[in-house]
Coordinates of C-alpha atoms in Angstrom, one line a residue:
M1 CA -0.3 -41.3 83.4
A2 CA -1.5 -38.6 85.8
K3 CA 1.1 -37.1 88.2
I4 CA 0.1 -37.3 91.8
N5 CA 0.8 -34.0 93.5
Q6 CA -1.9 -33.8 96.1
V7 CA -4.0 -36.0 98.4
R8 CA -7.4 -35.5 100.0
K9 CA -7.4 -36.1 103.8
R10 CA -10.3 -37.7 105.6
D11 CA -11.5 -34.4 106.9
G12 CA -11.7 -33.0 103.3
R13 CA -8.4 -31.0 103.4
V14 CA -6.2 -31.2 100.3
V15 CA -2.5 -31.4 101.2
S16 CA 0.7 -32.0 99.2
F17 CA 1.4 -35.7 98.3
D18 CA 4.4 -37.3 100.1
K19 CA 5.5 -40.7 98.8
T20 CA 7.7 -41.1 101.9
K21 CA 4.6 -41.7 104.0
I22 CA 3.7 -44.6 101.8
T23 CA 7.2 -46.0 102.2
D24 CA 7.1 -45.6 105.9
A25 CA 3.7 -47.4 106.3
I26 CA 4.9 -50.3 104.2
F27 CA 8.2 -50.6 106.0
K28 CA 6.5 -50.4 109.4
A29 CA 4.2 -53.3 108.4
A30 CA 7.2 -55.3 107.1
K31 CA 9.2 -54.7 110.3
A32 CA 6.2 -56.0 112.3
V33 CA 6.5 -59.4 110.6
G34 CA 10.3 -59.6 110.6
G35 CA 11.2 -57.6 107.5
S36 CA 14.3 -55.2 107.5
D37 CA 14.7 -54.1 103.8
R38 CA 13.7 -50.5 103.4
E39 CA 14.7 -50.5 99.8
T40 CA 12.0 -53.0 99.1
A41 CA 9.5 -50.7 100.8
E42 CA 10.6 -47.8 98.6
R43 CA 10.3 -50.0 95.4
L44 CA 6.8 -51.0 96.4
A45 CA 5.9 -47.4 97.2
D46 CA 7.0 -46.5 93.6
Q47 CA 4.7 -49.1 92.3
V48 CA 1.8 -47.7 94.3
V49 CA 2.4 -44.2 92.9
E50 CA 2.6 -45.6 89.3
V51 CA -0.7 -47.5 89.7
L52 CA -2.4 -44.5 91.2
G53 CA -1.2 -42.4 88.3
N54 CA -2.6 -44.9 85.8
D55 CA -5.9 -45.4 87.6
M56 CA -6.8 -41.8 88.5
P57 CA -8.4 -39.5 85.8
L58 CA -6.2 -36.6 84.7
G59 CA -6.5 -33.8 87.4
A60 CA -8.2 -36.0 89.9
I61 CA -7.0 -36.0 93.5
P62 CA -6.8 -39.4 95.3
N63 CA -8.0 -39.7 98.8
I64 CA -6.5 -41.6 101.7
E65 CA -8.6 -44.7 101.1
D66 CA -7.6 -44.8 97.4
I67 CA -4.0 -44.9 98.4
Q68 CA -4.4 -47.5 101.1
D69 CA -6.4 -49.7 98.8
T70 CA -3.6 -49.5 96.3
V71 CA -1.0 -50.4 98.9
E72 CA -2.9 -53.6 99.7
R73 CA -3.1 -54.6 96.1
I74 CA 0.6 -54.0 95.5
L75 CA 1.6 -55.9 98.6
I76 CA -0.5 -58.9 97.6
K77 CA 0.6 -58.8 93.9
N78 CA 4.3 -58.9 94.9
D79 CA 3.7 -61.9 97.3
H80 CA 4.2 -60.0 100.5
A81 CA 1.2 -61.7 102.1
K82 CA 2.4 -61.4 105.7
T83 CA 3.1 -57.7 105.3
A84 CA -0.2 -57.2 103.6
K85 CA -2.1 -59.0 106.4
H86 CA -0.5 -56.8 109.0
Y87 CA -1.1 -53.7 107.0
I88 CA -4.8 -54.6 106.6
L89 CA -5.3 -55.5 110.2
Y90 CA -3.6 -52.2 111.3
R91 CA -5.8 -50.3 108.8
N92 CA -8.9 -51.9 110.2
E93 CA -7.8 -51.2 113.8
R94 CA -7.2 -47.5 112.9
A95 CA -10.6 -47.4 111.3
K96 CA -12.3 -48.7 114.4
I97 CA -10.3 -46.2 116.5
R98 CA -11.6 -43.4 114.3
E99 CA -15.1 -44.6 114.7
D100 CA -14.7 -44.8 118.4
Q101 CA -13.3 -41.3 118.4
K102 CA -16.2 -39.9 116.5
S103 CA -18.6 -41.5 118.9
I104 CA -16.8 -40.0 121.9
L105 CA -16.2 -36.6 120.3
D106 CA -19.6 -36.2 118.7
G107 CA -18.3 -36.6 115.2
K108 CA -14.9 -34.9 115.8
A109 CA -11.6 -36.8 115.4
T110 CA -8.0 -36.4 116.5
K111 CA -4.6 -37.4 115.3
L112 CA -3.0 -37.1 118.7
P113 CA -2.2 -40.5 120.3
F114 CA -4.9 -40.5 123.0
S115 CA -6.4 -43.7 124.2
N116 CA -10.2 -44.0 124.1
N117 CA -10.2 -43.8 127.9
A118 CA -8.2 -40.6 127.8
L119 CA -10.5 -39.1 125.1
Q120 CA -13.6 -39.9 127.3
V121 CA -12.0 -37.9 130.1
I122 CA -11.0 -35.0 127.9
A123 CA -14.5 -34.9 126.3
K124 CA -16.2 -35.0 129.7
R125 CA -14.0 -32.4 131.5
Y126 CA -12.2 -30.2 129.0
L127 CA -13.6 -29.8 125.5
V128 CA -16.0 -27.0 124.8
R129 CA -19.7 -28.0 124.3
N130 CA -22.6 -26.1 122.8
R131 CA -25.9 -25.4 124.6
E132 CA -27.2 -28.9 123.6
G133 CA -24.2 -30.5 125.3
K134 CA -22.5 -31.6 122.0
V135 CA -18.7 -31.4 121.8
I136 CA -17.7 -28.7 119.4
E137 CA -13.9 -28.8 119.4
S138 CA -11.3 -31.4 118.9
P139 CA -8.3 -32.0 121.2
E140 CA -6.2 -30.1 118.7
E141 CA -8.6 -27.2 118.8
M142 CA -8.6 -27.3 122.6
F143 CA -4.8 -27.0 122.7
M144 CA -4.9 -24.1 120.2
R145 CA -7.6 -22.4 122.3
V146 CA -5.3 -22.7 125.3
A147 CA -2.2 -21.7 123.4
N148 CA -3.8 -18.6 122.0
T149 CA -5.1 -17.5 125.4
L150 CA -1.8 -18.0 127.2
A151 CA 0.1 -16.2 124.4
S152 CA -2.3 -13.3 124.4
V153 CA -0.9 -12.2 127.8
E154 CA 2.1 -11.0 125.9
Y155 CA 0.0 -8.1 124.6
N156 CA 0.4 -6.7 128.1
Y157 CA 4.1 -6.5 127.5
N158 CA 3.9 -4.6 124.2
K159 CA 4.4 -7.7 122.0
S160 CA 3.3 -7.5 118.4
D161 CA 0.7 -9.7 116.7
E162 CA 3.5 -11.7 115.1
Q163 CA 5.3 -12.2 118.4
V164 CA 2.1 -13.3 120.1
K165 CA 1.4 -15.7 117.2
E166 CA 4.9 -17.1 117.6
F167 CA 4.4 -17.7 121.4
A168 CA 1.1 -19.4 120.7
G169 CA 2.9 -21.7 118.2
H170 CA 5.5 -22.6 120.8
F171 CA 2.8 -23.4 123.4
Y172 CA 0.8 -25.5 120.9
E173 CA 3.9 -27.4 119.9
V174 CA 5.0 -28.5 123.4
M175 CA 1.4 -29.4 124.4
T176 CA 0.7 -31.5 121.3
R177 CA 4.0 -33.3 121.7
F178 CA 2.9 -34.0 125.3
E179 CA 6.1 -32.4 126.7
F180 CA 4.1 -30.0 128.8
I181 CA 0.4 -30.1 129.7
P182 CA -1.4 -27.4 131.8
A183 CA -3.6 -28.5 134.6
G184 CA -7.4 -29.0 134.2
R185 CA -8.6 -25.5 135.0
T186 CA -6.4 -24.1 132.3
L187 CA -7.5 -26.7 129.7
T188 CA -11.2 -26.1 130.6
N189 CA -11.3 -22.4 131.1
A190 CA -8.6 -20.7 129.0
G191 CA -10.4 -18.9 126.2
A192 CA -13.8 -20.0 127.5
P193 CA -16.5 -17.8 129.1
T194 CA -15.2 -18.6 132.6
P195 CA -11.7 -17.2 132.6
I196 CA -10.4 -18.8 135.7
V197 CA -7.3 -20.8 135.0
P198 CA -5.7 -21.4 138.4
N199 CA -6.2 -24.9 139.9
C200 CA -5.5 -23.8 143.5
I201 CA -6.6 -20.8 145.6
V202 CA -6.4 -19.9 149.3
L203 CA -9.1 -17.7 150.8
H204 CA -9.1 -16.2 154.3
P205 CA -12.6 -15.9 155.9
Q206 CA -12.7 -12.7 158.0
D207 CA -14.0 -13.0 161.6
S208 CA -17.4 -11.4 161.0
M209 CA -20.7 -12.6 159.6
E210 CA -20.2 -10.4 156.5
G211 CA -16.6 -11.6 156.0
I212 CA -17.5 -15.3 156.4
F213 CA -20.3 -15.2 153.9
E214 CA -18.5 -12.9 151.4
T215 CA -15.7 -15.5 151.4
L216 CA -18.2 -18.3 150.9
K217 CA -19.8 -16.4 147.9
N218 CA -16.4 -16.0 146.3
A219 CA -15.5 -19.6 147.1
A220 CA -18.8 -20.9 145.6
M221 CA -18.0 -19.1 142.3
L222 CA -14.5 -20.6 142.2
Q223 CA -15.9 -24.0 143.1
Q224 CA -18.3 -23.8 140.2
A225 CA -15.3 -23.2 137.9
G226 CA -13.6 -26.3 139.4
S227 CA -10.8 -24.6 141.4
G228 CA -9.5 -26.3 144.6
L229 CA -9.6 -24.1 147.7
G230 CA -7.9 -23.8 151.1
F231 CA -9.3 -22.0 154.2
P232 CA -7.7 -21.2 157.5
F233 CA -10.6 -21.6 159.9
H234 CA -8.5 -20.7 162.9
L235 CA -9.0 -17.1 161.9
L236 CA -12.6 -17.3 163.2
R237 CA -13.3 -16.8 166.9
P238 CA -13.9 -19.8 169.1
A239 CA -17.4 -21.1 170.0
G240 CA -19.1 -19.3 172.9
M241 CA -17.2 -16.0 172.4
I242 CA -19.2 -12.9 172.5
A243 CA -20.3 -11.5 169.2
K244 CA -20.4 -7.7 169.9
K245 CA -22.6 -6.8 166.9
S246 CA -25.4 -9.2 167.5
R247 CA -24.8 -9.3 171.3
G248 CA -25.0 -13.1 170.9
V249 CA -22.3 -15.8 171.1
A250 CA -20.2 -17.2 168.3
S251 CA -21.0 -20.6 167.0
G252 CA -17.4 -21.4 166.3
P253 CA -15.3 -22.1 163.2
V254 CA -16.4 -25.8 162.9
S255 CA -20.0 -24.7 162.5
F256 CA -18.9 -22.6 159.5
L257 CA -16.8 -25.4 158.2
R258 CA -20.1 -27.3 158.0
V259 CA -21.8 -24.4 156.3
Y260 CA -19.1 -24.2 153.6
N261 CA -19.2 -28.0 153.2
N262 CA -23.0 -28.0 152.6
A263 CA -22.8 -25.2 150.1
F264 CA -20.1 -27.0 148.2
G265 CA -22.2 -30.2 148.2
V266 CA -24.9 -28.4 146.3
I267 CA -22.3 -27.2 143.7
K268 CA -21.0 -30.8 143.4
Q269 CA -24.5 -31.9 142.3
Q270 CA -24.0 -29.7 139.2
N271 CA -21.0 -31.9 138.3
R272 CA -18.5 -29.0 138.6
H273 CA -16.6 -28.8 141.8
G274 CA -13.1 -28.7 143.2
A275 CA -11.5 -30.1 146.3
N276 CA -11.2 -28.2 149.6
M277 CA -8.9 -28.0 152.5
G278 CA -9.8 -26.7 156.0
V279 CA -6.9 -25.8 158.3
M280 CA -6.9 -25.0 162.0
R281 CA -3.8 -24.2 164.1
V282 CA -3.2 -26.4 167.1
D283 CA -3.2 -23.4 169.4
H284 CA -6.9 -22.5 168.5
P285 CA -9.2 -23.2 171.5
D286 CA -11.6 -25.2 169.3
V287 CA -8.9 -27.5 167.9
L288 CA -10.3 -30.6 169.7
E289 CA -13.7 -30.2 168.0
F290 CA -11.8 -29.7 164.7
I291 CA -9.7 -32.8 165.1
H292 CA -12.8 -35.0 165.6
S293 CA -15.1 -33.1 163.1
K294 CA -14.9 -36.0 160.6
D295 CA -14.9 -38.9 163.0
V296 CA -18.4 -39.9 161.8
E297 CA -18.3 -41.4 158.3
G298 CA -19.8 -39.0 155.8
N299 CA -19.4 -35.9 157.9
I300 CA -17.9 -32.9 156.1
N301 CA -17.4 -35.0 153.0
N302 CA -16.5 -32.1 150.7
F303 CA -13.4 -31.2 152.7
N304 CA -10.1 -32.6 153.8
I305 CA -8.9 -31.1 157.1
S306 CA -5.4 -30.6 158.5
V307 CA -4.1 -29.3 161.9
G308 CA -1.4 -26.6 161.7
L309 CA 1.3 -27.9 164.1
T310 CA 3.7 -25.3 165.5
D311 CA 7.4 -25.8 166.4
D312 CA 6.6 -25.1 170.1
F313 CA 3.9 -27.8 170.1
M314 CA 6.0 -30.4 168.4
Q315 CA 8.9 -29.8 170.7
K316 CA 6.6 -30.3 173.7
V317 CA 5.3 -33.5 172.1
K318 CA 8.9 -34.7 171.5
D319 CA 9.9 -33.9 175.0
N320 CA 6.7 -35.3 176.5
N321 CA 6.4 -32.0 178.3
P322 CA 4.1 -32.5 181.3
T323 CA 2.8 -28.9 181.3
Q324 CA -0.7 -28.3 180.0
W325 CA -1.1 -27.1 176.4
V326 CA -2.4 -23.5 176.3
C327 CA -4.3 -22.1 173.3
E328 CA -4.8 -18.5 172.4
W329 CA -7.3 -16.2 170.9
N330 CA -6.6 -12.5 170.3
G331 CA -3.9 -12.5 172.9
E332 CA -6.1 -14.3 175.5
E333 CA -4.8 -17.6 176.8
M334 CA -7.4 -20.4 176.9
K335 CA -7.5 -24.1 177.5
P336 CA -8.4 -26.4 174.6
R337 CA -12.2 -27.2 174.8
H338 CA -14.6 -29.9 173.7
V339 CA -17.7 -28.3 172.1
Y340 CA -20.9 -30.3 172.4
R341 CA -23.7 -29.7 169.9
D342 CA -27.1 -31.1 169.2
H343 CA -28.0 -32.7 165.9
N344 CA -28.7 -29.2 164.4
G345 CA -25.3 -28.0 165.4
I346 CA -26.5 -25.8 168.3
V347 CA -23.9 -25.5 171.0
L348 CA -25.1 -27.3 174.1
D349 CA -22.0 -27.2 176.3
I350 CA -18.3 -26.2 176.2
K351 CA -15.9 -28.0 178.4
E352 CA -12.3 -26.9 178.9
E353 CA -9.7 -29.6 179.0
T354 CA -6.4 -29.8 180.8
M355 CA -4.2 -31.7 178.3
T356 CA -0.5 -31.9 177.4
A357 CA 0.7 -31.4 173.9
R358 CA 1.4 -35.1 173.6
E359 CA -2.2 -35.9 174.6
I360 CA -3.5 -33.6 172.0
F361 CA -1.1 -35.1 169.4
M362 CA -2.4 -38.6 170.3
E363 CA -6.0 -37.3 169.6
I364 CA -4.8 -36.4 166.2
V365 CA -3.1 -39.7 165.7
S366 CA -6.1 -41.7 166.9
S367 CA -8.5 -39.9 164.7
A368 CA -6.2 -40.1 161.7
W369 CA -5.8 -43.9 162.3
Q370 CA -9.6 -44.4 162.4
T371 CA -10.7 -42.1 159.5
G372 CA -7.6 -40.9 157.6
E373 CA -8.2 -37.3 158.9
P374 CA -6.9 -34.9 160.0
G375 CA -3.6 -34.4 158.2
C376 CA -0.8 -32.2 159.6
I377 CA 0.8 -29.0 158.4
F378 CA 4.0 -27.9 160.0
I379 CA 3.0 -24.3 159.8
D380 CA 6.1 -22.7 161.3
R381 CA 8.3 -24.6 158.9
V382 CA 6.1 -23.4 156.1
N383 CA 6.6 -19.8 157.1
D384 CA 10.4 -20.3 157.5
T385 CA 10.4 -20.7 153.7
N386 CA 7.7 -18.1 153.0
P387 CA 8.9 -16.6 149.7
L388 CA 6.9 -13.3 150.2
P389 CA 7.0 -12.6 154.0
G390 CA 6.0 -9.0 153.2
L391 CA 2.6 -10.2 152.4
G392 CA 2.2 -11.7 155.9
R393 CA 2.1 -15.2 157.3
I394 CA 1.0 -18.2 155.3
E395 CA -2.0 -19.8 157.0
A396 CA -3.2 -22.5 154.7
C397 CA -2.7 -24.5 151.5
N398 CA -5.1 -26.0 149.0
P399 CA -5.9 -29.8 149.3
C400 CA -3.0 -30.9 147.1
G401 CA -0.5 -29.1 149.3
E402 CA 2.0 -28.5 146.5
Q403 CA 2.0 -24.8 147.1
F404 CA 1.3 -22.8 150.2
L405 CA -0.4 -19.5 149.4
H406 CA -1.3 -16.2 150.9
D407 CA -4.9 -14.9 151.0
G408 CA -6.2 -14.7 147.5
D409 CA -3.1 -16.1 146.0
V410 CA -3.3 -18.7 143.3
C411 CA -1.3 -21.7 141.9
N412 CA -1.2 -22.3 138.1
L413 CA -0.3 -25.9 137.7
G414 CA 1.2 -27.8 134.7
S415 CA 3.2 -30.9 134.2
I416 CA 6.5 -31.5 132.3
N417 CA 6.7 -35.0 131.0
L418 CA 10.4 -35.9 131.6
E419 CA 10.1 -39.1 129.7
K420 CA 9.9 -37.1 126.5
F421 CA 13.4 -35.7 127.0
V422 CA 15.3 -39.0 127.3
N423 CA 17.0 -40.2 124.2
E424 CA 19.2 -43.3 124.2
G425 CA 19.7 -43.0 127.9
K426 CA 20.6 -39.3 127.9
I427 CA 18.6 -36.3 128.9
D428 CA 18.1 -33.6 126.2
F429 CA 18.7 -30.6 128.4
D430 CA 18.4 -28.1 125.5
R431 CA 14.9 -29.3 124.7
L432 CA 14.0 -29.4 128.4
R433 CA 15.2 -25.9 128.8
Y434 CA 13.2 -24.7 125.8
V435 CA 10.0 -26.4 127.1

């Protein structure tokens, strides 16, 4: 009788033989039909090993199918028909799943417990493809690519090759156990030709033609990588203001909001784009035009918009203060204005309005009720908790709003799956701390 020391996996790898896995599979099938005797499962596993040893030529290595076929024979021979039926059905189900995986992953497979729907999302958005568009890495290889890239940062802190390899192993472990998963940009871009791993970025357009379009260029490249962006459009001068360099008049921040929106729409057609947030403070003279910029369905469809509400404004709303609300630009007080444009966006007229804070607030409420936009940012409260005031005021956030950022600052997202740390009703704080 040949001694079984090794087994050939479906992917061709040869690994050490472990009888416990046969016992576990038999016991799992037995439990599914009401069985509870693990000793019987162990005895049946011994028979499987004995039959394999008798059937296999000396020196031959059985494959997974050989072992599973033998398990079926032993279960039926010992009159465990119900267990055999469940084992066979489970085996057929797993075979179908593997075929579905190969179809989704262009011949690749995974041992990780992803549903087919999850695999389709992963294949479409995160796995590396070749020039012909074929998937060329498995989910496990994706996680290893990410783990190696994240760990390689430790070289900047004088870590050795062995230490970096150890860090990569830790990263890989927590990801493949689904205890921690980085966000999409990290999964897609870490170790890939586009090395942009942050999901969220805030960019401040400078109040000049060069500054506006330099920011748009940078934003377009980040959009192409899939990052979400936030822009404080109140940094741009109001419509109708003199533009000294051109000796013309400014078209206003909402006009450039539309320019950015159209540019991002072109990038979206390439199936690679992120979400965008446009912000304007309530004390900018063009705030009324901004509030109503999405009133028409389909307008500015590549942006969410939010009005930055100040403490002073909200106090006046709360008190129903009857005084008119005064906006400001570069130290000059101005009334809020309605900006009227033709179908090409050319300014036709600008009309100043005498309005209280509550009246403006009701404009926000009415527009939000009709279209869901704009949202609100309590911008003074944000800056009360500004963790880096030395870098200046915070003016905007990305569309998700989980992290307010300075100009050029980024947010690297990831999720800890708390469910994985609960065991028998108690939280494993040691493991959570490690992850």
